[in-house]
XYZ file of C-alpha atoms in Angstrom:
654
model
C -14.732 -48.707 -50.434
C -17.941 -47.916 -48.712
C -19.577 -44.489 -49.139
C -18.136 -41.709 -46.764
C -20.365 -41.909 -43.764
C -22.385 -39.226 -42.104
C -19.265 -37.513 -40.715
C -18.545 -36.413 -44.170
C -20.588 -33.304 -44.929
C -22.537 -33.248 -48.148
C -22.376 -30.233 -50.419
C -23.843 -26.903 -49.654
C -27.062 -27.659 -51.589
C -27.953 -30.185 -48.709
C -26.267 -28.639 -45.627
C -25.680 -24.962 -46.043
C -23.414 -23.435 -43.486
C -21.204 -26.569 -42.823
C -18.358 -25.585 -45.157
C -15.104 -24.783 -43.394
C -12.173 -22.823 -44.800
C -9.140 -20.879 -43.922
C -7.169 -20.736 -40.791
C -5.195 -18.233 -38.851
C -1.637 -17.601 -37.843
C 0.029 -14.263 -37.173
C 2.459 -12.479 -39.233
C 5.568 -14.712 -38.999
C 3.555 -17.838 -38.702
C 1.554 -17.120 -41.855
C 4.590 -17.804 -43.998
C 6.867 -19.770 -41.672
C 4.351 -22.603 -41.849
C 4.885 -22.900 -45.625
C 7.563 -25.255 -47.022
C 9.906 -22.403 -47.785
C 9.773 -21.006 -44.250
C 10.752 -22.439 -40.876
C 9.143 -22.768 -37.575
C 5.321 -22.142 -37.508
C 4.617 -24.989 -34.956
C 7.312 -23.518 -32.657
C 5.832 -19.986 -32.855
C 2.512 -21.096 -31.548
C 0.460 -19.878 -34.415
C -0.346 -23.128 -36.104
C -2.377 -24.815 -33.336
C -5.675 -23.897 -34.915
C -4.726 -23.865 -38.402
C -3.712 -27.328 -39.785
C -2.621 -26.509 -43.408
C -3.443 -29.849 -45.062
C -1.212 -30.122 -48.183
C -0.557 -33.784 -49.132
C -2.490 -36.960 -49.216
C -1.148 -40.462 -49.370
C -3.470 -43.567 -49.335
C -2.755 -46.943 -47.969
C -2.641 -49.796 -50.568
C -6.027 -51.196 -49.466
C -7.633 -47.752 -49.803
C -9.013 -47.872 -46.234
C -6.621 -45.284 -44.639
C -5.648 -41.742 -45.821
C -2.544 -40.131 -44.449
C -2.969 -36.283 -44.599
C 0.158 -34.138 -44.126
C -0.827 -30.981 -42.291
C 2.068 -28.644 -42.847
C 1.236 -25.861 -40.271
C 0.397 -28.257 -37.443
C 3.388 -30.420 -38.261
C 1.191 -33.495 -37.897
C -0.153 -36.352 -40.110
C -3.980 -36.877 -39.775
C -4.808 -40.551 -40.075
C -8.202 -40.845 -41.609
C -10.288 -43.958 -41.656
C -12.366 -43.835 -44.908
C -15.113 -46.134 -43.555
C -15.698 -43.954 -40.480
C -15.063 -40.683 -42.432
C -13.071 -39.299 -39.523
C -9.586 -38.757 -38.129
C -8.728 -41.584 -35.932
C -5.280 -40.449 -34.635
C -2.548 -37.958 -35.150
C 1.155 -38.485 -35.807
C 3.489 -35.621 -34.853
C 6.234 -35.107 -37.346
C 9.364 -32.698 -37.518
C 8.728 -29.057 -38.142
C 8.224 -27.764 -41.689
C 7.150 -31.004 -43.351
C 7.145 -30.938 -47.152
C 6.462 -34.438 -48.627
C 4.777 -37.697 -47.819
C 4.606 -41.078 -49.397
C 3.553 -44.539 -48.358
C 5.422 -47.787 -48.933
C 3.758 -50.219 -51.342
C 2.896 -52.617 -48.490
C 1.487 -49.819 -46.370
C 3.778 -50.521 -43.413
C 5.890 -47.327 -43.658
C 5.558 -43.691 -44.247
C 8.362 -41.603 -45.599
C 8.352 -37.895 -44.832
C 10.574 -34.966 -45.824
C 10.911 -32.014 -43.451
C 13.092 -29.146 -42.338
C 14.560 -26.102 -43.889
C 18.313 -25.504 -43.215
C 18.864 -29.009 -41.681
C 16.333 -31.096 -43.676
C 15.738 -34.693 -43.086
C 13.746 -37.722 -44.434
C 12.034 -39.618 -41.633
C 10.757 -43.171 -41.762
C 7.669 -43.792 -39.662
C 5.947 -46.981 -38.667
C 2.491 -46.501 -40.215
C 0.740 -48.625 -37.502
C 2.174 -46.876 -34.477
C 3.412 -43.576 -35.871
C 6.868 -44.092 -34.386
C 9.888 -42.881 -35.957
C 12.140 -45.774 -36.988
C 14.795 -43.912 -39.063
C 16.158 -40.491 -39.731
C 18.564 -39.370 -42.490
C 20.069 -35.889 -42.804
C 19.453 -34.473 -46.220
C 20.587 -30.825 -46.065
C 18.819 -27.729 -47.161
C 15.133 -27.829 -47.989
C 14.267 -31.508 -48.886
C 11.024 -32.069 -50.843
C 9.355 -34.044 -53.643
C 10.230 -37.555 -52.493
C 9.533 -40.714 -54.611
C 10.329 -44.440 -53.998
C 12.037 -46.874 -56.373
C 9.775 -49.831 -57.273
C 11.923 -52.133 -55.200
C 11.834 -49.623 -52.353
C 15.591 -49.723 -51.916
C 15.965 -46.022 -52.859
C 14.268 -42.836 -52.109
C 14.792 -39.858 -54.440
C 14.465 -36.506 -52.709
C 14.985 -32.963 -54.225
C 17.106 -30.349 -52.341
C 15.076 -27.519 -53.886
C 17.385 -24.548 -53.397
C 20.639 -26.479 -53.812
C 19.357 -27.494 -57.243
C 20.098 -31.263 -56.841
C 18.371 -34.584 -56.284
C 19.675 -37.010 -53.723
C 19.472 -40.748 -54.180
C 19.088 -42.239 -50.725
C 19.794 -46.004 -49.922
C 17.239 -46.886 -47.400
C 18.981 -49.948 -45.962
C 22.208 -48.117 -45.023
C 20.444 -44.731 -44.459
C 23.085 -42.911 -46.637
C 22.995 -40.790 -49.655
C 24.666 -42.849 -52.337
C 24.627 -40.186 -55.122
C 23.205 -36.771 -56.261
C 22.342 -35.212 -59.494
C 22.607 -31.597 -60.307
C 19.587 -30.265 -62.059
C 18.491 -26.944 -63.434
C 16.524 -24.786 -61.006
C 14.484 -25.475 -57.905
C 13.669 -29.193 -58.227
C 10.325 -29.557 -56.503
C 8.952 -33.037 -57.536
C 10.297 -36.483 -58.693
C 8.742 -39.481 -60.469
C 10.287 -42.908 -61.000
C 9.402 -45.122 -63.975
C 7.625 -48.484 -63.108
C 10.803 -50.420 -64.109
C 12.871 -48.243 -61.754
C 15.297 -47.228 -64.537
C 14.721 -43.496 -64.970
C 13.902 -40.760 -62.599
C 12.198 -37.467 -63.829
C 12.437 -34.199 -62.012
C 10.212 -31.101 -62.132
C 12.247 -27.902 -62.233
C 9.941 -25.284 -60.665
C 11.178 -22.219 -62.640
C 12.962 -21.526 -65.871
C 16.584 -20.582 -66.030
C 17.000 -18.442 -69.023
C 17.675 -14.779 -69.721
C 14.269 -13.222 -69.405
C 14.883 -11.007 -72.533
C 15.273 -13.835 -74.875
C 12.603 -15.142 -77.105
C 12.296 -18.638 -75.571
C 11.970 -18.847 -71.776
C 10.763 -22.084 -70.283
C 11.077 -24.457 -67.240
C 12.446 -27.932 -68.120
C 12.035 -31.474 -66.849
C 15.280 -33.206 -65.904
C 15.853 -36.917 -66.157
C 18.536 -39.311 -65.023
C 19.345 -43.035 -65.208
C 18.900 -44.494 -61.807
C 22.015 -46.614 -62.112
C 24.558 -44.259 -63.611
C 22.836 -41.003 -62.375
C 23.636 -39.515 -65.821
C 20.776 -37.821 -67.695
C 19.515 -34.887 -69.646
C 16.849 -32.273 -69.977
C 13.454 -32.039 -71.707
C 12.506 -28.477 -72.577
C 8.871 -27.559 -72.251
C 7.052 -24.925 -74.445
C 7.975 -21.267 -74.324
C 6.336 -19.643 -71.326
C 6.445 -22.653 -69.125
C 6.754 -21.746 -65.409
C 5.400 -22.779 -61.993
C 6.039 -26.486 -62.939
C 4.530 -27.860 -59.822
C 4.216 -31.669 -60.198
C 4.715 -34.692 -62.524
C 3.769 -38.264 -62.587
C 4.569 -41.368 -64.802
C 1.475 -43.101 -66.108
C 1.024 -46.678 -64.795
C 2.019 -48.276 -68.035
C 5.316 -46.433 -67.995
C 4.859 -44.930 -71.447
C 4.170 -41.307 -70.624
C 4.987 -38.732 -68.060
C 2.489 -35.883 -67.370
C 3.422 -32.526 -65.794
C 1.356 -29.624 -64.645
C 2.315 -25.999 -64.966
C 1.490 -22.533 -66.071
C 1.912 -21.619 -69.711
C 2.509 -17.878 -69.629
C 1.978 -15.581 -72.664
C 4.601 -13.206 -71.374
C 5.406 -11.634 -74.652
C 2.001 -10.163 -74.982
C 1.292 -6.750 -73.540
C -0.982 -7.047 -70.497
C -3.985 -5.309 -71.982
C -6.543 -8.062 -71.452
C -7.121 -11.479 -69.979
C -9.777 -12.888 -72.379
C -8.806 -16.347 -73.971
C -5.744 -16.733 -71.753
C -4.091 -13.542 -72.970
C -1.752 -13.538 -70.016
C -1.591 -16.933 -68.300
C -2.959 -20.269 -69.296
C -2.876 -23.421 -67.215
C -1.469 -26.598 -68.701
C -0.620 -30.385 -68.754
C 2.342 -31.369 -70.772
C 2.922 -35.007 -71.975
C 6.363 -36.567 -72.376
C 7.243 -39.848 -74.230
C 9.257 -41.840 -71.546
C 11.159 -44.030 -73.951
C 12.085 -41.175 -76.251
C 12.497 -38.724 -73.300
C 10.920 -36.192 -75.522
C 8.055 -33.704 -75.242
C 4.893 -34.920 -77.078
C 2.438 -31.882 -76.584
C 0.868 -29.612 -74.125
C -2.894 -29.255 -73.585
C -4.622 -26.372 -71.883
C -6.796 -27.209 -68.821
C -8.894 -23.981 -69.157
C -11.971 -23.259 -71.065
C -12.400 -20.531 -73.574
C -14.011 -18.099 -70.999
C -12.865 -19.718 -67.664
C -9.341 -20.280 -66.400
C -8.263 -23.246 -64.357
C -5.805 -21.392 -62.372
C -2.557 -22.701 -60.729
C -2.568 -26.468 -61.428
C -0.837 -28.006 -58.327
C -0.825 -31.790 -58.195
C -1.370 -34.450 -60.807
C -2.215 -38.113 -60.205
C -2.518 -41.121 -62.578
C -4.255 -43.780 -60.446
C -4.588 -46.400 -63.193
C -8.310 -45.886 -63.945
C -7.843 -44.608 -67.435
C -7.868 -40.994 -66.228
C -5.595 -38.231 -65.043
C -6.582 -35.875 -62.323
C -5.262 -32.313 -61.512
C -5.956 -30.096 -58.516
C -6.071 -26.318 -59.124
C -4.885 -24.333 -56.057
C -6.276 -20.961 -57.260
C -9.538 -21.823 -59.012
C -10.596 -24.247 -56.315
C -11.434 -27.281 -58.366
C -10.213 -30.632 -59.682
C -9.994 -31.585 -63.338
C -10.627 -35.073 -64.600
C -9.125 -36.067 -68.015
C -9.978 -39.140 -70.028
C -6.444 -40.394 -70.838
C -6.951 -42.744 -73.904
C -9.198 -40.375 -75.789
C -6.730 -37.683 -75.234
C -3.916 -39.731 -76.652
C -5.989 -40.715 -79.636
C -6.974 -37.170 -80.401
C -3.348 -36.078 -80.186
C -2.125 -38.942 -82.410
C -4.705 -38.094 -85.098
C -3.307 -34.637 -85.728
C -0.762 -34.210 -88.397
C 2.447 -32.107 -88.155
C 1.495 -29.906 -91.123
C -2.077 -28.855 -92.201
C -3.681 -31.132 -94.814
C -3.572 -29.670 -98.278
C -6.603 -27.599 -99.060
C -7.838 -27.469 -95.593
C -8.101 -24.241 -93.599
C -9.753 -22.988 -90.432
C -13.500 -22.478 -90.871
C -14.488 -22.148 -87.300
C -15.771 -25.682 -87.069
C -12.391 -27.216 -86.091
C -10.077 -26.683 -83.089
C -6.451 -27.691 -83.833
C -5.592 -28.720 -87.338
C -2.009 -29.680 -86.471
C -0.166 -30.858 -83.416
C 1.412 -27.461 -83.174
C -1.861 -25.816 -82.684
C -2.722 -27.669 -79.476
C -0.896 -25.514 -76.827
C -2.901 -22.609 -78.015
C -6.260 -24.347 -78.231
C -8.609 -23.746 -75.306
C -11.242 -26.005 -76.750
C -9.116 -28.991 -77.461
C -10.228 -30.985 -74.307
C -13.904 -30.439 -74.830
C -15.546 -33.803 -74.338
C -12.351 -35.218 -72.754
C -12.289 -33.339 -69.403
C -14.651 -32.559 -66.525
C -14.087 -29.758 -64.051
C -15.351 -30.338 -60.446
C -15.549 -27.130 -58.354
C -15.015 -27.686 -54.578
C -18.088 -25.677 -53.833
C -21.657 -25.781 -55.327
C -22.179 -26.769 -58.936
C -20.358 -24.002 -60.838
C -17.352 -21.655 -60.522
C -19.366 -18.624 -59.304
C -21.514 -20.256 -56.641
C -19.088 -19.003 -53.986
C -20.574 -15.534 -54.547
C -23.645 -16.642 -52.586
C -21.667 -17.354 -49.477
C -19.216 -15.453 -47.168
C -15.668 -16.074 -48.218
C -14.970 -17.741 -44.930
C -17.582 -20.504 -45.689
C -16.063 -21.585 -49.096
C -13.336 -24.176 -49.210
C -10.178 -22.664 -50.808
C -6.900 -23.989 -52.058
C -6.951 -27.565 -52.976
C -3.462 -28.981 -52.923
C -2.635 -32.634 -52.347
C -4.655 -35.274 -54.312
C -5.473 -38.851 -54.468
C -8.050 -41.130 -55.914
C -9.437 -44.134 -54.047
C -12.305 -46.416 -55.448
C -13.399 -43.876 -57.764
C -13.547 -41.007 -55.266
C -11.278 -37.955 -55.484
C -9.803 -36.615 -52.336
C -8.105 -33.287 -52.184
C -6.463 -31.437 -49.239
C -7.954 -28.048 -48.899
C -5.142 -25.922 -47.693
C -7.201 -22.852 -46.516
C -9.558 -25.159 -44.566
C -9.105 -27.935 -41.990
C -10.679 -30.433 -44.354
C -10.638 -32.805 -47.291
C -12.966 -32.310 -50.154
C -14.367 -35.664 -51.347
C -15.596 -35.676 -54.963
C -17.688 -38.492 -56.478
C -17.570 -38.085 -60.217
C -20.347 -40.638 -60.780
C -22.839 -38.838 -58.470
C -25.330 -36.080 -59.366
C -23.669 -32.588 -59.561
C -25.964 -31.594 -56.641
C -24.704 -34.360 -54.511
C -21.151 -34.809 -55.831
C -18.986 -33.122 -53.173
C -18.684 -33.899 -49.496
C -16.366 -32.560 -46.880
C -14.321 -34.475 -44.231
C -13.344 -32.122 -41.427
C -9.884 -32.676 -39.874
C -10.396 -30.164 -37.119
C -12.607 -27.173 -35.849
C -13.080 -24.173 -37.908
C -10.539 -21.484 -36.920
C -10.970 -17.712 -37.270
C -9.047 -15.981 -40.225
C -6.472 -13.502 -39.230
C -5.821 -10.725 -41.601
C -2.601 -12.114 -42.766
C -4.089 -15.565 -43.419
C -7.009 -13.966 -45.320
C -4.447 -12.100 -47.433
C -2.519 -15.284 -48.165
C -5.848 -16.791 -49.293
C -6.582 -13.838 -51.559
C -3.094 -13.926 -52.949
C -3.653 -17.569 -54.061
C -7.216 -16.929 -55.184
C -8.198 -16.745 -58.895
C -11.613 -15.619 -57.834
C -10.245 -12.052 -57.584
C -9.390 -12.298 -61.221
C -11.702 -11.786 -64.307
C -12.656 -15.173 -65.506
C -10.311 -16.902 -62.989
C -7.328 -17.029 -65.306
C -4.766 -16.303 -62.623
C -4.029 -15.436 -59.050
C -1.304 -13.190 -57.697
C 0.716 -16.298 -57.046
C 0.534 -17.200 -60.759
C 3.190 -14.569 -61.472
C 4.673 -14.512 -57.900
C 4.943 -18.115 -56.825
C 5.633 -18.246 -53.062
C 5.567 -14.423 -53.296
C 8.797 -14.536 -55.310
C 9.510 -14.499 -59.029
C 8.368 -16.509 -62.073
C 11.621 -15.917 -64.116
C 9.778 -13.984 -66.819
C 9.693 -10.377 -68.196
C 6.186 -8.851 -68.382
C 5.046 -5.834 -70.417
C 2.903 -4.058 -67.707
C 1.212 -0.898 -68.844
C 2.059 1.206 -65.709
C 5.316 2.345 -67.408
C 4.031 2.375 -71.066
C 3.501 -0.299 -73.581
C 6.485 -2.011 -75.140
C 8.675 -1.731 -71.983
C 8.981 -5.360 -70.617
C 10.458 -5.779 -67.211
C 11.620 -8.632 -65.175
C 9.257 -9.801 -62.447
C 10.235 -8.728 -58.881
C 10.092 -10.641 -55.599
C 7.379 -9.523 -53.222
C 9.671 -10.166 -50.243
C 10.235 -6.750 -48.496
C 8.174 -4.976 -51.169
C 6.249 -3.012 -48.468
C 9.347 -2.193 -46.540
C 11.302 -0.890 -49.577
C 9.378 1.702 -51.560
C 8.896 2.764 -54.335
C 7.461 -0.067 -56.245
C 8.008 -1.290 -59.798
C 11.346 -1.064 -61.684
C 10.808 2.546 -62.726
C 9.307 3.430 -59.309
C 5.923 4.403 -60.899
C 4.024 3.316 -57.810
C 5.003 5.171 -54.613
C 4.665 2.192 -52.405
C 3.540 -1.492 -52.405
C 0.111 -0.624 -51.157
C -0.604 1.265 -54.282
C 0.902 -1.411 -56.391
C -1.314 -4.107 -54.851
C -4.444 -2.185 -55.543
C -3.274 -1.306 -59.176
C -2.445 -5.018 -59.711
C -5.961 -6.005 -58.780
C -7.501 -3.491 -61.114
C -5.161 -3.561 -64.024
C -3.683 -7.150 -64.103
C -6.512 -9.048 -62.507
C -9.035 -6.718 -64.251
C -11.323 -6.757 -61.194
C -12.910 -4.352 -58.799
C -12.551 -5.515 -55.221
C -13.279 -3.957 -51.758
C -10.259 -2.315 -50.281
C -10.250 -4.734 -47.457
C -9.134 -7.453 -49.873
C -6.088 -5.457 -50.845
C -5.436 -4.539 -47.198
C -5.257 -8.326 -46.233
C -2.923 -8.958 -49.149
C -0.803 -6.100 -47.849
C -0.705 -7.812 -44.368
C 0.274 -11.115 -45.993
C 3.203 -9.693 -48.072
C 4.408 -7.737 -45.100
C 4.603 -10.951 -43.230
C 6.890 -12.611 -45.557
C 10.299 -13.467 -44.198
C 13.447 -14.520 -46.022
C 14.600 -18.123 -45.542
C 18.217 -18.812 -44.598
C 20.365 -19.011 -47.663
C 21.559 -22.512 -48.785
C 25.018 -20.905 -49.215
C 25.467 -20.443 -45.466
C 27.606 -22.891 -43.569
C 26.010 -23.826 -40.226
C 24.025 -20.582 -40.483
C 27.178 -18.515 -40.798
C 29.141 -16.850 -43.786
C 31.664 -19.218 -45.354
C 35.197 -17.881 -45.468
C 34.778 -16.868 -48.983
C 31.585 -14.945 -48.130
C 33.323 -13.270 -45.160
C 36.043 -12.023 -47.646
C 33.254 -10.960 -49.949
C 31.520 -8.982 -47.232
C 34.780 -7.075 -46.547
C 34.885 -6.228 -50.259
C 31.312 -5.211 -50.401
C 31.638 -2.729 -47.635
C 34.996 -1.422 -48.637
C 35.678 2.036 -50.069
C 37.185 0.176 -52.984
C 33.896 -1.059 -54.261
C 31.438 1.116 -52.283
C 28.574 -1.260 -52.946
C 26.925 -0.257 -49.719
C 26.457 3.309 -51.062
C 23.339 1.989 -52.922
C 22.859 -1.146 -50.989
C 23.306 -0.276 -47.232
C 22.255 -2.582 -44.501
C 19.801 -3.829 -43.166
C 17.655 -3.902 -46.278
C 20.458 -3.594 -48.721
C 18.814 -0.914 -50.736
C 18.810 2.963 -50.399
C 15.183 3.226 -51.634
C 16.174 5.370 -54.556
C 16.557 5.067 -58.334
C 19.878 5.251 -60.002
C 21.360 5.232 -63.456
C 23.841 2.302 -63.488
C 24.234 2.130 -67.328
C 21.737 -0.651 -67.588
C 19.341 1.009 -70.043
C 18.208 -1.538 -72.697
C 16.786 -1.213 -76.168
C 13.206 -1.164 -74.958
C 13.745 1.249 -72.142
C 12.654 4.856 -72.225
C 14.404 5.848 -69.020
C 17.855 5.190 -67.646
C 17.191 5.277 -63.815
C 15.712 2.180 -62.096
C 14.851 1.432 -58.563
C 17.540 -0.103 -56.348
C 16.151 -3.632 -55.252
C 16.955 -5.260 -51.934
C 19.651 -7.874 -52.195
C 18.082 -10.166 -49.575
C 17.362 -13.480 -51.134
C 19.101 -12.437 -54.215
C 20.342 -16.077 -54.566
C 16.874 -17.174 -55.618
C 15.598 -14.308 -57.909
C 17.594 -14.901 -61.162
C 17.584 -13.566 -63.877
C 19.000 -10.287 -62.769
C 18.577 -6.568 -63.421
C 15.349 -4.892 -64.582
C 15.239 -6.624 -67.888
C 16.441 -10.057 -66.730
C 19.521 -9.758 -68.886
C 21.811 -11.893 -66.845
C 21.566 -15.394 -65.402
C 24.211 -15.158 -62.679
C 25.656 -12.559 -60.340
C 29.083 -13.016 -61.952
C 27.604 -12.070 -65.327
C 26.077 -8.906 -63.700
C 29.478 -7.694 -62.750
C 31.650 -9.019 -65.515
C 29.299 -8.420 -68.536
C 27.065 -5.817 -67.206
C 29.914 -4.048 -65.406
C 27.506 -3.288 -62.598
C 29.170 -1.201 -59.865
C 31.650 0.522 -62.014
C 30.192 3.951 -61.351
C 30.635 3.616 -57.620
C 33.717 1.625 -57.276
C 36.442 -0.710 -58.917
C 34.375 -3.710 -59.652
C 35.897 -4.020 -63.100
C 39.440 -4.574 -61.416
C 38.386 -7.432 -59.219
C 40.257 -10.687 -59.796
C 38.325 -13.818 -60.425
C 38.827 -14.904 -56.883
C 37.668 -11.659 -55.498
C 34.664 -11.599 -57.651
C 33.840 -15.181 -56.482
C 34.068 -14.071 -52.883
C 31.815 -10.987 -53.560
C 29.207 -13.069 -55.131
C 29.333 -15.712 -52.439
C 28.521 -12.932 -49.886
C 25.638 -11.831 -51.943
C 24.389 -15.347 -52.311
C 24.516 -15.709 -48.505
C 22.083 -12.873 -47.814
């Protein structure tokens, strides 16, 4: 493929001032243009902000299809011209895009409550087929013979197998929690699924997200557990030879008190390797350096050039790994230390078991390419509005790396073979918009530049502004008192903050988080912007609703909830389903020093497991049966199994 032409802007060393970032939408539009929220294009906020998220290349490498989530359009980019040649409108809330192997078709997932997969003619952009898929479809992948499409229903915890000839769902597979990406082996026999979050009691020793797999013919399968602390499992791909699967995720050190960040004390950022034939975890390598985090790995690609590439949404860079040297280095490590050999400071890992804790293992095997300048701190020389932030979608064409810059109407184009001073160019998809306060806050929420050594962003522990499924020992209530992570949804509307209410409101919690969790000192306007973003978050409709309404069971559960028999509404009144007070509900655990805890809102409780302040229960049923929650206010202990089911169905519908 020819070099990108003059319409591609060279890096800031050559053309200062031509960088473009960020875009603006108002409070509801800020979040409703994201895959978990509905309606941004209809609200009229997304016209100037495109929100590029995914990239798919035509087989000949001449054309890139860039999915712009907020604009609900696909930008068709001619790589020779280095420009957008046309736009394809798509349904609202698009979430995934792939190209057929002959380049003639595009397959797109979109929608929230009434999700669809749409087939588009690549040449004309016309829609040729539409299949209803239910709540929140995402993460599509094609079978090698292109007869089937596999699509995640993220919040239904299932993967649908779609027959493209008939346009029907021919089977579905239940998986663990929030499937977000799929990958099919080259022989078409096995499908792997990335489960976004762990589903474990958070007070246990081992808490980790898992990879699901199933046989494409029988739809029977199993699970592959990743290392303790795995969460935010964003993406996975099968290597071209079909021998390995690679997955990118956060590897959290949640059992450590949050006293520092050095050397990945809280969060590290990782790539895990799975043996496809054995369907077994091989090892996990850290993408960070010893003194510089590679925060929030987002997409991974294996283009067949002997390398693996990863985009990092929070540290604004792309990592390139030499694949064969990585495998050889892993294979050379024994399971047990050689006799008479000990650590003397000259080695990194002595055994295979050391690798997930080794920040120097990839030295000489990886390269990190920042989107701006030649190093991770060059952005300090420029206003934040002029720095490309938030790489998401990723592809490699003819040796060049293309990544969709979410907080900018652009693609970053990286040439690994070029001089570091001329390595990065920018292909603008649209004019530069002005940042609203909410959009700026979202950018900061996902920005590891606000963190000491870039180890993490706010979104590392609060993906989508929600939960990571882990307990953390924050120091605001004393060391040795781990608490379950809380959703940021409605945090500003439901003071106080933190489980023990040690922060009077979310505003003070945001500022304390920057100082005591990110270990940074920032201008107050940064925190004010994050406040605005969090206040703009809106719940998505529950997948347990039926045509947007309570099911019959949920209606019966609602009557129970508000009855004098149970009196649930005493502590959880409408409309926020919290009385904004602390209560003693007999939930004090072995690590707690107090017995009263904040009453959380029940809105979106269906997506925030595990439950209670210590993450002790996986299901709402366990909260009532085992935890006897509600006994002090009513007769929850006397509910029949059917009544308890109805009550939980109502709660899951909020």
